[in-house]
Coordinates of C-alpha atoms in Angstrom, one line a residue:
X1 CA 5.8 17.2 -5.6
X2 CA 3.9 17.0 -9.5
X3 CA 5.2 13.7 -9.1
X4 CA 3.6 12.5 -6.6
X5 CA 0.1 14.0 -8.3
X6 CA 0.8 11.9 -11.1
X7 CA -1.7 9.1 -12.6
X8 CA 0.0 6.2 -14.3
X9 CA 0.2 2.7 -15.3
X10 CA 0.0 1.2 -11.8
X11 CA -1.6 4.1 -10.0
X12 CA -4.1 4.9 -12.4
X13 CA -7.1 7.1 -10.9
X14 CA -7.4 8.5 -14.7
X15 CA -9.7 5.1 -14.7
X16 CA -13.3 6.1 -14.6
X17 CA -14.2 3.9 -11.5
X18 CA -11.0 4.7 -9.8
X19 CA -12.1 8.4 -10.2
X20 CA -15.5 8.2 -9.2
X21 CA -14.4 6.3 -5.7
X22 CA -12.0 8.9 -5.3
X23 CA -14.8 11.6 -5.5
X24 CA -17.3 9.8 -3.7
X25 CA -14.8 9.3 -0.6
X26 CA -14.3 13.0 -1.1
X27 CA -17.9 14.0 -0.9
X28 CA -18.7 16.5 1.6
X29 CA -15.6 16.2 3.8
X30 CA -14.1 19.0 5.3
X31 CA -10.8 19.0 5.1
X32 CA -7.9 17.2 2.9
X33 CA -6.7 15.6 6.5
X34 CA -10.6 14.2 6.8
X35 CA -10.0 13.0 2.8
X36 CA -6.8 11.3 3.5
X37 CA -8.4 9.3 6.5
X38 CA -11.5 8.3 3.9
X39 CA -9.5 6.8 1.9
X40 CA -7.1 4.7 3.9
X41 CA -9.9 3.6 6.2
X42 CA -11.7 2.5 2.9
X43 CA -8.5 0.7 1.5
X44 CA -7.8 -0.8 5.2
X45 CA -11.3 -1.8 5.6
X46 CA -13.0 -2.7 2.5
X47 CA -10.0 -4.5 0.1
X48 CA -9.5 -7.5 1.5
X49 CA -5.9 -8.7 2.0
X50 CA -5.4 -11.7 -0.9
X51 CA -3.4 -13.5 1.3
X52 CA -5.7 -13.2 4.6
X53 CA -8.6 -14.2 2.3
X54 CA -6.9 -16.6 0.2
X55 CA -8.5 -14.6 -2.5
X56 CA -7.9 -14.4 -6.3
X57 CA -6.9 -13.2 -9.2
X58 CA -4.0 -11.7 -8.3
X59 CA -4.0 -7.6 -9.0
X60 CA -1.9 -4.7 -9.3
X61 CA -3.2 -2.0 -10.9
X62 CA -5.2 0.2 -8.4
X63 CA -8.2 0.1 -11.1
X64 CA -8.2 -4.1 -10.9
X65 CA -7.8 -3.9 -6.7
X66 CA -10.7 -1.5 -6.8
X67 CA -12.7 -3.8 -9.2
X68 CA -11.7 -6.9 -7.6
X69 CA -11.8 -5.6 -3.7
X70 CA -8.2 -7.3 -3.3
X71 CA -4.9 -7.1 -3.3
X72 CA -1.7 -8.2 -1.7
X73 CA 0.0 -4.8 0.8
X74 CA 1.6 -3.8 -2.5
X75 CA -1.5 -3.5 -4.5
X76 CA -3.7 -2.2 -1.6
X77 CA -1.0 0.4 -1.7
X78 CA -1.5 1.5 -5.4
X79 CA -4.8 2.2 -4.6
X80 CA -4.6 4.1 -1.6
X81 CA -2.1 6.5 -3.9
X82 CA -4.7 6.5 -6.8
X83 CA -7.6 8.0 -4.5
X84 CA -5.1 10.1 -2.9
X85 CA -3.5 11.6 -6.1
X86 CA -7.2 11.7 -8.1
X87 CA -7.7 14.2 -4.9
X88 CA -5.1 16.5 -5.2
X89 CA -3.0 14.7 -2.6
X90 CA 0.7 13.7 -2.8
X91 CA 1.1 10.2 -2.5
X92 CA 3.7 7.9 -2.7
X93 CA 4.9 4.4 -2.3
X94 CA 7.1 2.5 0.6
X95 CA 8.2 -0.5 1.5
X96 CA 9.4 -2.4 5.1
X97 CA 11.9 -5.4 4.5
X98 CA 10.3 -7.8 7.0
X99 CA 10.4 -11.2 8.0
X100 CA 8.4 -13.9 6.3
X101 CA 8.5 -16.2 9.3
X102 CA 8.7 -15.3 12.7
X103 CA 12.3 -15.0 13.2
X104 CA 15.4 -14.6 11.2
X105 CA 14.9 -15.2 7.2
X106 CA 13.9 -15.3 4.8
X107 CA 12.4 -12.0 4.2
X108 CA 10.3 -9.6 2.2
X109 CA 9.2 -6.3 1.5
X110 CA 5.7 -4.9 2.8
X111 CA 4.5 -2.3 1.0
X112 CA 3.0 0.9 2.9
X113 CA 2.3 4.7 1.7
X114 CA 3.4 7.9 2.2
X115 CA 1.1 11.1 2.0
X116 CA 2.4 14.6 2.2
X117 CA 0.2 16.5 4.5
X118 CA 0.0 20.3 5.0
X119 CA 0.1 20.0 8.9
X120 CA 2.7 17.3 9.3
X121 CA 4.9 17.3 5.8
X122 CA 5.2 13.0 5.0
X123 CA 3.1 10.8 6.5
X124 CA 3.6 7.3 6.2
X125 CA -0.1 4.9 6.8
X126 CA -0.3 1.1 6.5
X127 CA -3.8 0.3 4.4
X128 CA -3.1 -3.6 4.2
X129 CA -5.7 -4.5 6.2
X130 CA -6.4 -5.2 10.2
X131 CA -6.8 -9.1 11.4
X132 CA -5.8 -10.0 15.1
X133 CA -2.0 -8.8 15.7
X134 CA -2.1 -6.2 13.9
X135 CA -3.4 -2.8 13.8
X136 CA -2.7 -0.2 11.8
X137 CA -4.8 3.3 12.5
X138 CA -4.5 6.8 10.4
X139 CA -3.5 9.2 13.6
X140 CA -1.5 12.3 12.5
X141 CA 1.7 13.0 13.6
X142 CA 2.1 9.7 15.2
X143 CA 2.4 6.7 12.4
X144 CA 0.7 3.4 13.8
X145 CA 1.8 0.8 11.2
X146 CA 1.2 -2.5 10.7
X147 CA 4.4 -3.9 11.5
X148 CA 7.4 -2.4 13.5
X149 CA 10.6 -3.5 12.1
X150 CA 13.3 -5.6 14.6
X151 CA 16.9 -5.0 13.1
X152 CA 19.4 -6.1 12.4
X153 CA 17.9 -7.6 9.2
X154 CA 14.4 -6.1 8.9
X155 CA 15.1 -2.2 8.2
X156 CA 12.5 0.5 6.9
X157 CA 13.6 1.1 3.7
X158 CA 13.9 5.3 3.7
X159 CA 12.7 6.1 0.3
X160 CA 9.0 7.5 -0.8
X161 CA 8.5 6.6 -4.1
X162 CA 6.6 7.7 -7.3
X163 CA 6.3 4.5 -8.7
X164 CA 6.8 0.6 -7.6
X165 CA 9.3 -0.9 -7.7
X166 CA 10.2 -3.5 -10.4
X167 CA 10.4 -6.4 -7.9
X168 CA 6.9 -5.7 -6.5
X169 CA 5.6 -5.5 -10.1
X170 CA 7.4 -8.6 -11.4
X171 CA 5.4 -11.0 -8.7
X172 CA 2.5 -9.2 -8.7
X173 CA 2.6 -10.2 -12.7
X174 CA 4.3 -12.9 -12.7
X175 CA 2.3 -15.2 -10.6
X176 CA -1.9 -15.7 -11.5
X177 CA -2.8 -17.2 -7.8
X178 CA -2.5 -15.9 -4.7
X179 CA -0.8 -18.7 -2.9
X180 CA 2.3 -18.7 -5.7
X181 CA 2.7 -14.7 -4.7
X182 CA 3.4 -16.3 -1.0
X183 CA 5.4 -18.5 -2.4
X184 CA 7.6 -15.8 -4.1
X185 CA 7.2 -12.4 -1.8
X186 CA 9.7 -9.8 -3.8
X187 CA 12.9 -8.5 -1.4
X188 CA 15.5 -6.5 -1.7
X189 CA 19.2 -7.4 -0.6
X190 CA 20.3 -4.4 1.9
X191 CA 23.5 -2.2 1.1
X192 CA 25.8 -2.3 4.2

């Protein structure tokens, strides 16, 4: 679980800003449930979704989404894991493979996070951000996403983990605008 505590390149809430929004959402709640919701209601609410808001630069690190107030899912969700983890919550990283269209391919992965919590062990939340069709709530046990995933070919990928994955980071670094991103959504090919 240390892991999961962990700061680091990506999720870096050793950054002073990072850690004083992490103790201001933290301020005078009651519980670490009542933190967790804090914080992804802040990230859902407040970072506006680059491509909803056609917004750049384009960031990654949880320090530049917190600076810049935006980020793609993936970023939103390094964030989300930085104020978690700067609060002594385990946090982690997942990802949907979704559609980019409306039906059939080609596809994408959406990233989302995981938090461990006491009452209800892993918890998966979906901080990228509200617009009409689609609403995505913090409601222990029951996990109201942003997207529900129709097989065959979109899947939720199983894993929680530490750190994202290299496909995420490569576009998130590879492209400066927000529109090229679009353009080049990481995937994943599925085993089986």
């Amino acid at each position: 679980m240390q892991n999961y505590l962990a700061a680091s390149k990506y999720i870096d809430f050793d950054h002073p800003e990072v850690a004083a929004k992490a103790a201001a959402l933290a301020e005078g709640a009651a519980t670490p449930l009542d933190v967790a919701q804090r914080c992804f209601e802040f990230v859902r609410d407040e970072i506006r979704h680059s491509s909803d808001y056609k917004l750049n630069p384009v960031t990654c690190k949880a320090s530049d989404v917190l600076r810049h107030a935006t980020g793609y899912c993936y970023a939103k969700s390094h964030l989300l894991a930085a104020l978690l983890r700067a609060n002594g919550i385990p946090a982690g990283l997942c990802y949907q493979r979704l559609t980019v269209g409306t039906d059939g391919g080609p596809y994408c992965l959406h990233g989302l996070n995981a938090i461990h919590l006491p009452q209800f062990g892993w918890y998966r939340v979906d901080a990228r951000g509200n617009k009409p069709g689609v609403t995505a709530r913090f409601s222990p046990p029951t996990e109201v996403l942003a997207f529900a995933v129709r097989p065959p070919m979109e899947r939720d990928l199983p894993e929680i983990w530490v750190e994202p994955l290299p496909v995420v980071i490569h576009a998130l670094e590879t492209y400066p605008t927000y529109d090229q991103v679009l353009a080049n959504l990481p995937d994943v090919a599925l085993l089986g």
